[in-house]
Structures are given as C-alpha cells and as structure tokens.
CSV table of C-alpha atoms in Angstrom, one decimal:
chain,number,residue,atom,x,y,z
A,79,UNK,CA,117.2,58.8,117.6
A,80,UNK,CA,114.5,59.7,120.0
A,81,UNK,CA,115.1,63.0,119.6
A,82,UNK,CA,115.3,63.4,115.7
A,83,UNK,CA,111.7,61.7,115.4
A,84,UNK,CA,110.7,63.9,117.9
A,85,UNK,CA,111.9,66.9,115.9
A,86,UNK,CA,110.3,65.2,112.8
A,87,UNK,CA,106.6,65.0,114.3
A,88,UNK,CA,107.2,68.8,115.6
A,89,UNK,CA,107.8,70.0,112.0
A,90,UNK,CA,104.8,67.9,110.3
A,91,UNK,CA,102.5,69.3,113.1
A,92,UNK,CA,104.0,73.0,112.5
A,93,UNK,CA,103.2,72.1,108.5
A,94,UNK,CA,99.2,71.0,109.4
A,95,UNK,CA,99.0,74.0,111.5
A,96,UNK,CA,100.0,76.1,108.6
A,97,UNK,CA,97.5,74.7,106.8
A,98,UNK,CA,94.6,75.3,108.9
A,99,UNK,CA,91.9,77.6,107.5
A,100,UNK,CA,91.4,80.3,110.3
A,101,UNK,CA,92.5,83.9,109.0
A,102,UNK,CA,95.0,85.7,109.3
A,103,UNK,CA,96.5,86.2,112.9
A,104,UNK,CA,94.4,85.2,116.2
A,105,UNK,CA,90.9,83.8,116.0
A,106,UNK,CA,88.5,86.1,117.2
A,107,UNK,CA,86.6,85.2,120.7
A,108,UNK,CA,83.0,85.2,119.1
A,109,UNK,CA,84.0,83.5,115.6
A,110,UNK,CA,82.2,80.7,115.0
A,111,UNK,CA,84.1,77.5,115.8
A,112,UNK,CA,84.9,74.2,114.0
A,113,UNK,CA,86.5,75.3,110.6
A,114,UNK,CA,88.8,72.6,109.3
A,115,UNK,CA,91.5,72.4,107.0
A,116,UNK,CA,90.7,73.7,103.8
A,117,UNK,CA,91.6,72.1,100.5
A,118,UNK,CA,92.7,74.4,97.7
A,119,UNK,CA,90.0,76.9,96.3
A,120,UNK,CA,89.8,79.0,93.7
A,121,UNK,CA,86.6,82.0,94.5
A,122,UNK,CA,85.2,84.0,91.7
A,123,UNK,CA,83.2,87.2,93.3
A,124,UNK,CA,82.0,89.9,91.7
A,125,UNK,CA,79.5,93.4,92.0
A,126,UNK,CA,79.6,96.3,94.3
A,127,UNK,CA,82.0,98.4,93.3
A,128,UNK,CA,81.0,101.1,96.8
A,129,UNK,CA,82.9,97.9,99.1
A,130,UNK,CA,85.5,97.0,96.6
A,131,UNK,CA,88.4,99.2,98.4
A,132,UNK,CA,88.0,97.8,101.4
A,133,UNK,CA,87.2,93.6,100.1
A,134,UNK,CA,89.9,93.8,98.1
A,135,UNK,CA,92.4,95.0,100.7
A,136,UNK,CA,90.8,92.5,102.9
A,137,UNK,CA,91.3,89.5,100.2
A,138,UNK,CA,95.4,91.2,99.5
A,139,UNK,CA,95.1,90.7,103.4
A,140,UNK,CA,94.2,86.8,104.1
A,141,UNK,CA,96.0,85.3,101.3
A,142,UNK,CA,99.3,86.3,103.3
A,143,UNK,CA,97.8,83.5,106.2
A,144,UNK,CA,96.1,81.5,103.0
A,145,UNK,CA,98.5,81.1,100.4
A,146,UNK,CA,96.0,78.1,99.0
A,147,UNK,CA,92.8,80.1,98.8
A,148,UNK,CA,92.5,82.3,95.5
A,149,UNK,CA,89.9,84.7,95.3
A,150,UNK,CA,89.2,87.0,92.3
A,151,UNK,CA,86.6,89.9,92.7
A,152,UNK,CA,85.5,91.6,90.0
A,153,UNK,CA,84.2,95.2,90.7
A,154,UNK,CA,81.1,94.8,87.7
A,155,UNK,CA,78.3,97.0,89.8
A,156,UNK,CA,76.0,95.2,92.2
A,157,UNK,CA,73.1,94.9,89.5
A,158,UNK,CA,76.1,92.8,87.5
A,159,UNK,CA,76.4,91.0,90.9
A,160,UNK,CA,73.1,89.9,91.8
A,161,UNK,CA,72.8,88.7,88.3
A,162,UNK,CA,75.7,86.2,88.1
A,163,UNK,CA,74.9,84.9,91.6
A,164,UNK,CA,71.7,84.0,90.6
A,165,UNK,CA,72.6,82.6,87.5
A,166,UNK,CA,75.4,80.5,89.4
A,167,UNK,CA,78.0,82.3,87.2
A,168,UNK,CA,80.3,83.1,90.3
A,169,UNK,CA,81.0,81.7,93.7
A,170,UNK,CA,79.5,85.0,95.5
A,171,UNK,CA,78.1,88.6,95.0
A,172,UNK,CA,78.4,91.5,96.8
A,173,UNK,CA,75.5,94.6,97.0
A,174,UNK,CA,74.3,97.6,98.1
A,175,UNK,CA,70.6,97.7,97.3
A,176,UNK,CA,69.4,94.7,98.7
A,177,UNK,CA,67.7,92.5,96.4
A,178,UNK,CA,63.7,92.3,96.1
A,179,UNK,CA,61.6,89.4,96.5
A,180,UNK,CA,61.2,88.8,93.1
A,181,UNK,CA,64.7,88.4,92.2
A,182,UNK,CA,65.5,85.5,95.3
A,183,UNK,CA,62.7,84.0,94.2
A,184,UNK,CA,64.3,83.6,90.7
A,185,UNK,CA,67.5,82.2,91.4
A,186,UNK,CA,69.0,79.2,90.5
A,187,UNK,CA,70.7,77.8,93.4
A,188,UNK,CA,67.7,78.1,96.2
A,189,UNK,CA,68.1,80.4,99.1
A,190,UNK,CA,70.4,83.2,98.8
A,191,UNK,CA,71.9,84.9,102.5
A,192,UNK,CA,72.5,88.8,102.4
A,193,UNK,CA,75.3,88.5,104.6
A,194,UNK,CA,76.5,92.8,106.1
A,195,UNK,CA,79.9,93.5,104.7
A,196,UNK,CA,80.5,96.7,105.8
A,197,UNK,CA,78.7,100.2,106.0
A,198,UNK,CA,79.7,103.5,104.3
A,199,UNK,CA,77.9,106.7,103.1
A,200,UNK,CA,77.7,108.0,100.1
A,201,UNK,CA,78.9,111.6,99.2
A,202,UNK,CA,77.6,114.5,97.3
A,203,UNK,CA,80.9,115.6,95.2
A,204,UNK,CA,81.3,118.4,92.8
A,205,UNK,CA,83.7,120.1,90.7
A,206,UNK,CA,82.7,124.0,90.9
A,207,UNK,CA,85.4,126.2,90.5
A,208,UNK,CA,86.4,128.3,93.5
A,209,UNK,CA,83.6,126.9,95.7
A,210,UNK,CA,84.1,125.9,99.6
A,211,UNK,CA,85.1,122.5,100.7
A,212,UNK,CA,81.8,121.1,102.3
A,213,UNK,CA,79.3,122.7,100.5
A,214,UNK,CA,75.5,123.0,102.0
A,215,UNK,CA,73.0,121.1,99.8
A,216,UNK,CA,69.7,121.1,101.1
A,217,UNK,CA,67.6,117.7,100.2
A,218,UNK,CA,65.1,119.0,97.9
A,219,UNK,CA,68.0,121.2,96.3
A,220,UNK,CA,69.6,118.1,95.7
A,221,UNK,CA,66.2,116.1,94.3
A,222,UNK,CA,65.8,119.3,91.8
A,223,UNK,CA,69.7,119.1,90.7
A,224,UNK,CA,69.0,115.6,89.4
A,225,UNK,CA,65.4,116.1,88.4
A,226,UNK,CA,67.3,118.6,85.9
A,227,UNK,CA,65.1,121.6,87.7
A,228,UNK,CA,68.1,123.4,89.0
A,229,UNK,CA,71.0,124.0,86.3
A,230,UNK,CA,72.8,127.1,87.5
A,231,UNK,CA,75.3,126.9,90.3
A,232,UNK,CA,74.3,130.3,91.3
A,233,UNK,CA,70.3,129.4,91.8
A,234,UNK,CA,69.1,131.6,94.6
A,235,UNK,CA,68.3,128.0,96.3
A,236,UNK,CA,71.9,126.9,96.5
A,237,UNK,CA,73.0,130.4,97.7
A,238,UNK,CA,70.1,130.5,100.3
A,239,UNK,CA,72.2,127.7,102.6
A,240,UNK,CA,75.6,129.3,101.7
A,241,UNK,CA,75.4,133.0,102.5
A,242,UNK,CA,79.2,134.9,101.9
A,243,UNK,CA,79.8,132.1,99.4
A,244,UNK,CA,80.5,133.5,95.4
A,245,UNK,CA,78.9,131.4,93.4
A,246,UNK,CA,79.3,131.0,89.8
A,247,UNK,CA,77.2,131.8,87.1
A,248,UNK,CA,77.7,128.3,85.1
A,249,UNK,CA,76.1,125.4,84.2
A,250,UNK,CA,75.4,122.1,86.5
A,251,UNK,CA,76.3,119.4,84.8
A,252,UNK,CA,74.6,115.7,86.5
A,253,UNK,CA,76.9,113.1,86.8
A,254,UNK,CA,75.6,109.7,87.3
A,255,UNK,CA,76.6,105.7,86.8
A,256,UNK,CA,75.3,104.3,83.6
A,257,UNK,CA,75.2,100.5,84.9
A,258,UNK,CA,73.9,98.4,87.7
A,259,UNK,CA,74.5,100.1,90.9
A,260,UNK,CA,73.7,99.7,94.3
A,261,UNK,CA,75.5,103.3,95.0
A,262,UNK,CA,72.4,104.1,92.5
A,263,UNK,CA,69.8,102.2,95.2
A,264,UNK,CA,71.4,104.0,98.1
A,265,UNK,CA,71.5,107.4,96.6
A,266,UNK,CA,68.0,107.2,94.8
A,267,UNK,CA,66.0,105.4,97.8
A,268,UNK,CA,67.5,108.4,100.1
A,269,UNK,CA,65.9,110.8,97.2
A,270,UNK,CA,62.5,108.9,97.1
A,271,UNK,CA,62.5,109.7,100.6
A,272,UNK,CA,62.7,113.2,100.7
A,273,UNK,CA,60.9,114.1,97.3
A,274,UNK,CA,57.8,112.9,96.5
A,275,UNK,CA,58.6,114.0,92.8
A,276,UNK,CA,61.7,111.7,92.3
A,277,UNK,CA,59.6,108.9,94.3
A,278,UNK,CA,56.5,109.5,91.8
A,279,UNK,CA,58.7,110.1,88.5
A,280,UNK,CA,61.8,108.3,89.1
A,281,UNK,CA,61.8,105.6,91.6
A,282,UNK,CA,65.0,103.9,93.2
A,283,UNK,CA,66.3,101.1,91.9
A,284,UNK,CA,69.8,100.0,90.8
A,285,UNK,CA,69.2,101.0,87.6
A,286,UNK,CA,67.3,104.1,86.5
A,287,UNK,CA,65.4,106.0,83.4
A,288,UNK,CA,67.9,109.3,84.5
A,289,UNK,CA,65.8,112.4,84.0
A,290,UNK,CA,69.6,114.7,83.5
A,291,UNK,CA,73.5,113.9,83.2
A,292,UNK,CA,76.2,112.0,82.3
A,293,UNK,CA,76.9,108.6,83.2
A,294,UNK,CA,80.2,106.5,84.2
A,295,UNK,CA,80.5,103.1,84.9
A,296,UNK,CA,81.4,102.0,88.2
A,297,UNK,CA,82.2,104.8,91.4
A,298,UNK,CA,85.6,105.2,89.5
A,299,UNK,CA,84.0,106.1,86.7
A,300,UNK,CA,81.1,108.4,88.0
A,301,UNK,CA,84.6,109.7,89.8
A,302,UNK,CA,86.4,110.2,86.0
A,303,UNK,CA,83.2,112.4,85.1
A,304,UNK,CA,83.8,114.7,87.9
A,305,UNK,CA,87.0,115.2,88.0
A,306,UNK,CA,87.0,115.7,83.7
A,307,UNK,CA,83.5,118.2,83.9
A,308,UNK,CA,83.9,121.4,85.1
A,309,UNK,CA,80.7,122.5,87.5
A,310,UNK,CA,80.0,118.7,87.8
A,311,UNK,CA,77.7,117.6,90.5
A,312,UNK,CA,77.6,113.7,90.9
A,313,UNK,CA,77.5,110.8,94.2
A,314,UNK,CA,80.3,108.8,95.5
A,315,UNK,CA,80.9,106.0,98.1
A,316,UNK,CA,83.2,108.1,100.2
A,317,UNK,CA,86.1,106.1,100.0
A,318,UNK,CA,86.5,107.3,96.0
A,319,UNK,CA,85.7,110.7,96.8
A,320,UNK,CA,88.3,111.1,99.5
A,321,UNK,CA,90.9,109.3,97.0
A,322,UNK,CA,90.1,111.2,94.2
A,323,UNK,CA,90.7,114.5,96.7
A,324,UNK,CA,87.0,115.4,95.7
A,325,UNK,CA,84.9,118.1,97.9
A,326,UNK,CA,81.9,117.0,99.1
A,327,UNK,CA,78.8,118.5,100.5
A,328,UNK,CA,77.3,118.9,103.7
A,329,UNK,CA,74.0,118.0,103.8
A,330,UNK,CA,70.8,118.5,106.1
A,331,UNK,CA,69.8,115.4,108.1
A,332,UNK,CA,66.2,114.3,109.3
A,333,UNK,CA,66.6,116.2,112.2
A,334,UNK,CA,67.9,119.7,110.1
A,335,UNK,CA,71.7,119.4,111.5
A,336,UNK,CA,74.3,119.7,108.7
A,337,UNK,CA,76.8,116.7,108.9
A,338,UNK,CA,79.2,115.8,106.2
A,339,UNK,CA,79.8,112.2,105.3
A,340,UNK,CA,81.6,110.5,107.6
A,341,UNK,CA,82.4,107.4,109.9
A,342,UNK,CA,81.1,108.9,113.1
A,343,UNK,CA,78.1,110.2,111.0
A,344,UNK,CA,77.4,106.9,109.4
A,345,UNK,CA,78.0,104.9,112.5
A,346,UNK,CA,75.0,106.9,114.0
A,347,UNK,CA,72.9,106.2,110.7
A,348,UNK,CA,73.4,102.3,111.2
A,349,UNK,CA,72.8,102.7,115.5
A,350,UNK,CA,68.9,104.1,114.8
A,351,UNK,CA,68.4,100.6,112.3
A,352,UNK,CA,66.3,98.1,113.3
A,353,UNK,CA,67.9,95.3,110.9
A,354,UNK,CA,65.4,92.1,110.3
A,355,UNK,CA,66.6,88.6,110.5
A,356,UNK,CA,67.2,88.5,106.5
A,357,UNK,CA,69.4,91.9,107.5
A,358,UNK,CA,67.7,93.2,103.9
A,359,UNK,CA,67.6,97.1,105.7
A,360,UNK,CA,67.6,101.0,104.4
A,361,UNK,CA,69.3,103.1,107.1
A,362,UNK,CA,68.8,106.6,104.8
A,363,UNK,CA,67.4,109.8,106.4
A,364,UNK,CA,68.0,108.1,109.5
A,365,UNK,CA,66.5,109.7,112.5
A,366,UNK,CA,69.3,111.4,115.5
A,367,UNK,CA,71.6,114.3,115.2
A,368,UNK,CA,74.3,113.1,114.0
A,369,UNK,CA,73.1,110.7,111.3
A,370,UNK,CA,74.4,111.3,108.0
A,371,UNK,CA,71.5,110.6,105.7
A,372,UNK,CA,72.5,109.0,102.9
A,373,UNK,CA,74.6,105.9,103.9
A,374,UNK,CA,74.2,102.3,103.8
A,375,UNK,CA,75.2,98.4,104.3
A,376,UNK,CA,76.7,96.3,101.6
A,377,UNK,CA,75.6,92.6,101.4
A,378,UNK,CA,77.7,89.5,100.6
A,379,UNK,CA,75.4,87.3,98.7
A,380,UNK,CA,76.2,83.5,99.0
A,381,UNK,CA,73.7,80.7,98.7
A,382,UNK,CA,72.4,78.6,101.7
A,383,UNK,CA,73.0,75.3,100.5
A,384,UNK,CA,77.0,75.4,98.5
A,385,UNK,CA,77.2,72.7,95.5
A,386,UNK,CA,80.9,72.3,96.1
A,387,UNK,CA,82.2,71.2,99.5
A,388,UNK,CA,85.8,72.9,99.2
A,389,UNK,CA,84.7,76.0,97.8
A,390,UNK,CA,82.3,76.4,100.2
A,391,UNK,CA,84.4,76.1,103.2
A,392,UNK,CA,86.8,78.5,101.8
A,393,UNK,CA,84.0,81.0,101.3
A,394,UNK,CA,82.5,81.0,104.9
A,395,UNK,CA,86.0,80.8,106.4
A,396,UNK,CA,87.0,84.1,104.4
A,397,UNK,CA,83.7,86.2,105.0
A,398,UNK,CA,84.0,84.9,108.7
A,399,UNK,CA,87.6,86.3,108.9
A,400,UNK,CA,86.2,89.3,106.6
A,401,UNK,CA,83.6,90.4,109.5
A,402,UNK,CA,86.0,89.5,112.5
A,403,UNK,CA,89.3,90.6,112.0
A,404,UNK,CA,88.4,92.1,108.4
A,405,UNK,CA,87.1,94.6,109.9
A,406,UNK,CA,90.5,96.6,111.2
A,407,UNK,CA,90.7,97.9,107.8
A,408,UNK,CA,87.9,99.5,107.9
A,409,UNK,CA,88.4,102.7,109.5
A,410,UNK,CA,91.5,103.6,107.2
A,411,UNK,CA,89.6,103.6,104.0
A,412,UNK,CA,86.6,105.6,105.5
A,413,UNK,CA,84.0,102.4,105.7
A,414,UNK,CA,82.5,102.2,109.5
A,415,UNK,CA,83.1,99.1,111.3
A,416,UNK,CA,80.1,96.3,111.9
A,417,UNK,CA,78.2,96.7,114.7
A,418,UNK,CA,79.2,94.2,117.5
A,419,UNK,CA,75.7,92.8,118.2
A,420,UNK,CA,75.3,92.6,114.2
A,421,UNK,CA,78.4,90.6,113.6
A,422,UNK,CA,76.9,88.1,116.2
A,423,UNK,CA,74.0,87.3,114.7
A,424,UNK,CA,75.8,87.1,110.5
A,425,UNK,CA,77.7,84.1,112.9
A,426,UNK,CA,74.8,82.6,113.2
A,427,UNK,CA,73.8,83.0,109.4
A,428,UNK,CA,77.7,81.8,108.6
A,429,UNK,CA,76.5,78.4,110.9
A,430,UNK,CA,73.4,77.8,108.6
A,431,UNK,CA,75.7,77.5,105.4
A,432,UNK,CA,75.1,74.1,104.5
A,433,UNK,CA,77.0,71.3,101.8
A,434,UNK,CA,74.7,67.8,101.0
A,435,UNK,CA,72.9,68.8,104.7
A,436,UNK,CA,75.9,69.4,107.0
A,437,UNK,CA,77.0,72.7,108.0
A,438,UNK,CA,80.1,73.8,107.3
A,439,UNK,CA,81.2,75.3,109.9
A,440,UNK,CA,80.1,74.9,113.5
C-alpha cells in the first residue's frame, strides 16, 4: 500500500516538474532565478524580419520543453514592429534600428525595454553575371550605387578595387525594401557615416525617400528582387543571403582592411561597442581590423510594467531561455552569439519586468 502511494506522489511530482517554466534542457548558471510555473499563454510578436531565422528556430525550439506556451511571430519589418508594440496590438516587438526618443515617449503602455536579441551583419549581394564571389565595394562606391551616381557595372570606380576582374558593360539595377525596416536603419546609418551626401540628402531611418531602385518587402523579398534582376545590387541580413546562395561583397572597413560579412567579423564590430544602460547602440564602421562595418543588434521590445500576469511570465521566461540557451543556434544560421558580459546585464533588465509592482521573475 505504502509503496503504490509512494509511486503515486512520484508521478504527480514528475507531472509538476513537467510543468515548470524553465526552457528547454538545463538552466543556465547566470539565468536569473525564481521563475514559477507558468499558466497557459498564447504570445503574439511581430517585426524584424533580419532576426526572424534564428527567433523562429528558437520559438520551434522551446515549445518542445513548453508544449503550453504558444507564440506566433509575425515577420511584418521592424517599422511594423515598433508600431503595434506601442499601440499594444501585440505581446512584443522585435528591431533593428533602435527606436528614437520620440517614439517611447508615445507609447501606450509606459516604458518600453530594448532587450539584445542577437547580432548579425548585413551584406552587400548582387546578381552580376560572371562576376567573382566577394566582390570589393569601396564605401563611397557603395553611397554612389544607391545615390543612383554610379549605374554601370563596369564604372572605372568599381574596377579600380577589382583589378583582372571582367566587368560587364550593363546596367545596376538598386534593389531595396519598400516597408519598415530596421535592415534599412542598419544599412542607411552605416551610409550616413561614410557619405556626407546620403547623410545630407537621405538620412537613415527605417523608412526612406529612396533616391534609385526597386523595392521588396521584407529581407525575403529585397532577396526575390535579386535573385529575379539581372546586374541587381541590393542588402541582406546574412542569414538570407547565404540561403538564397547569393554572393556578397567584400567591403573596406574603418581601418581600410577588406573583410566580408561574417560571425568572426561581426563579433569584432560588437567587442569595440560601448553599449548604454538602455542598450539603444550603432556598432557600424566600427573601429579594429577585423570589424565588419555594417552589422548590428536586434532588440526585443517588451514593456516594463506587463498588463497580464500569465502572459507576462511566459514572455520573460522565453526571451530569458532565448538569450541563455537560445543562443546555441546562433552560429548555424550565421547570427553571432551575445556577448557574455551583455547577457548579464539584459538579466538584470529581465529582473525589472514588473506585473501590478512585483517582478516577475527574481
């Protein structure tokens, strides 16, 4: 008898345990503690479409260990993002051109937290026929291909940093997104900083008055344009560009190396940062020798203060997991991994994630 109700008790407390909101697998030694059962939770997300490859293999990922959480992210473009999350349309946004003062001051549901998702760069692709893999495109080459100045592959400019290579005597054609993009901010605040004629007659932004080119919506789409335009030049998070088998350029860093686009390259644009305490950062034309310089963070945004106790717990629990153990996807889809000492202090943000007062985690 004893030993059947001892069986019992072992199978309920197997059942709770089960239950328990902590990721998938081990907890991380540095993740914040005191996360409790979760109830059932349905998360709507949505914007960034440069971390969607790796949040929604990370969201595929934790439902196998959280069967009661359902979260639905909708890759809409981070200006698309930052919109609903401050209109309280969606549980949580995502972004890669950190939001202005203005706009957190206009939300609806108080404080908003940019909380570091990942970091990735973005790539210079083209579809030129017969040209090299890694193509050398010099910054102010580049400002001049989307100012609309340069319009011949063959411009003595674009064979003065590719001697030996046969160029073709055909028309660039600009591809660029047509909606809300923080792909856009990255790739146009790296251009304001190099060209004091996009800075002066473009800007960066999300969004932009495009002076040449066709537009597609979303990376895939900017992607779709490439791929469809023959002697297409457009930008890419890298992730899109290497599964779309796109070539991509080398280009000239802050300290005149050539470095292509990738995670050691990025990593060592994120290691000159300093990031601020509200982690709103630009790590382009970062300074050292192996920087790649257009690359950049992408922000959860999630409010302070959560209106809905389950919800809540369910969304710190999963961008905790996301930042922890989240992170071992990284690598394979060409995003770099967080930087330790930055993951420490997003657990301290995590901690100040309030409901009615009361943290949610501890």
């Amino acid at each position: 008898m004893f030993r059947k109700k001892g069986r019992l008790l072992a199978h309920v407390l197997t059942a709770v345990l089960m239950l328990s909101f902590v990721g998938c697998g081990e907890k991380n030694p540095g993740t914040p503690t005191g996360q409790g059962q979760a109830e059932t939770a349905n998360l709507t997300g949505s914007g960034s479409s440069f971390v969607y490859p790796l949040l929604n293999q990370q969201i595929e990922e934790y439902r196998k260990g959280n069967s009661n959480i359902t979260i639905n992210y909708q890759s809409s473009g981070s200006g698309a993002g930052i919109k609903q999350v401050s209109e309280q349309t969606i549980d949580f946004g995502a972004t890669d051109g950190p939001m202005t003062d203005e706009q957190l001051k206009a939300t609806k549901g108080g404080q908003l937290l940019h909380i570091p998702l990942t970091l990735g760069a973005v790539a210079v692709t083209y579809n030129v026929p017969n040209a090299p893999k890694e193509l050398k495109i010099a910054p102010t080459v580049l400002a001049d291909i989307f100012l609309g100045k340069i319009t011949n592959w063959n411009d003595q400019q674009i064979a003065n940093d590719n001697p030996g290579v046969s160029l073709p005597d055909s028309k660039i054609t600009v591809a660029h997104r047509s909606d809300g993009s923080g792909t856009t901010y990255i790739f146009s605040d790296y251009l304001s900083s190099i060209s004091p004629e996009w800075l002066s007659k473009v800007g960066k932004g999300t969004s932009l008055n495009w002076p040449a080119g066709l537009g597609g919506k979303g990376n895939a789409g900017v992607a779709g344009v490439i791929q469809q335009t023959s002697g297409s030049i457009g930008y890419l998070e890298l992730a899109y560009a290497v599964q779309n088998n796109l070539p991509y350029a080398m280009m000239k860093n802050k300290e005149g190396k050539w470095v292509p686009p990738s995670l050691q390259t990025t990593s060592a644009a994120a290691a000159a940062a300093t990031i601020p305490d509200d982690m709103r950062v630009s790590i382009v034309n970062a300074p050292g020798a192996d920087a790649y310089p257009i690359a950049g963070f992408s922000w959860a945004l999630i409010y302070k203060d959560q209106t809905d106790k389950a919800k809540g717990t369910a969304l710190v629990n999963f961008i905790n997991w996301s930042i922890h153990d989240g992170q071992a996807l990284s690598e394979g889809l060409h995003y770099a991994k967080l930087p330790a000492s930055l993951v420490s202090r997003e657990e301290e943000m995590l901690k100040s994630i309030t409901f009615q007062g009361e943290p949610l985690i501890k």
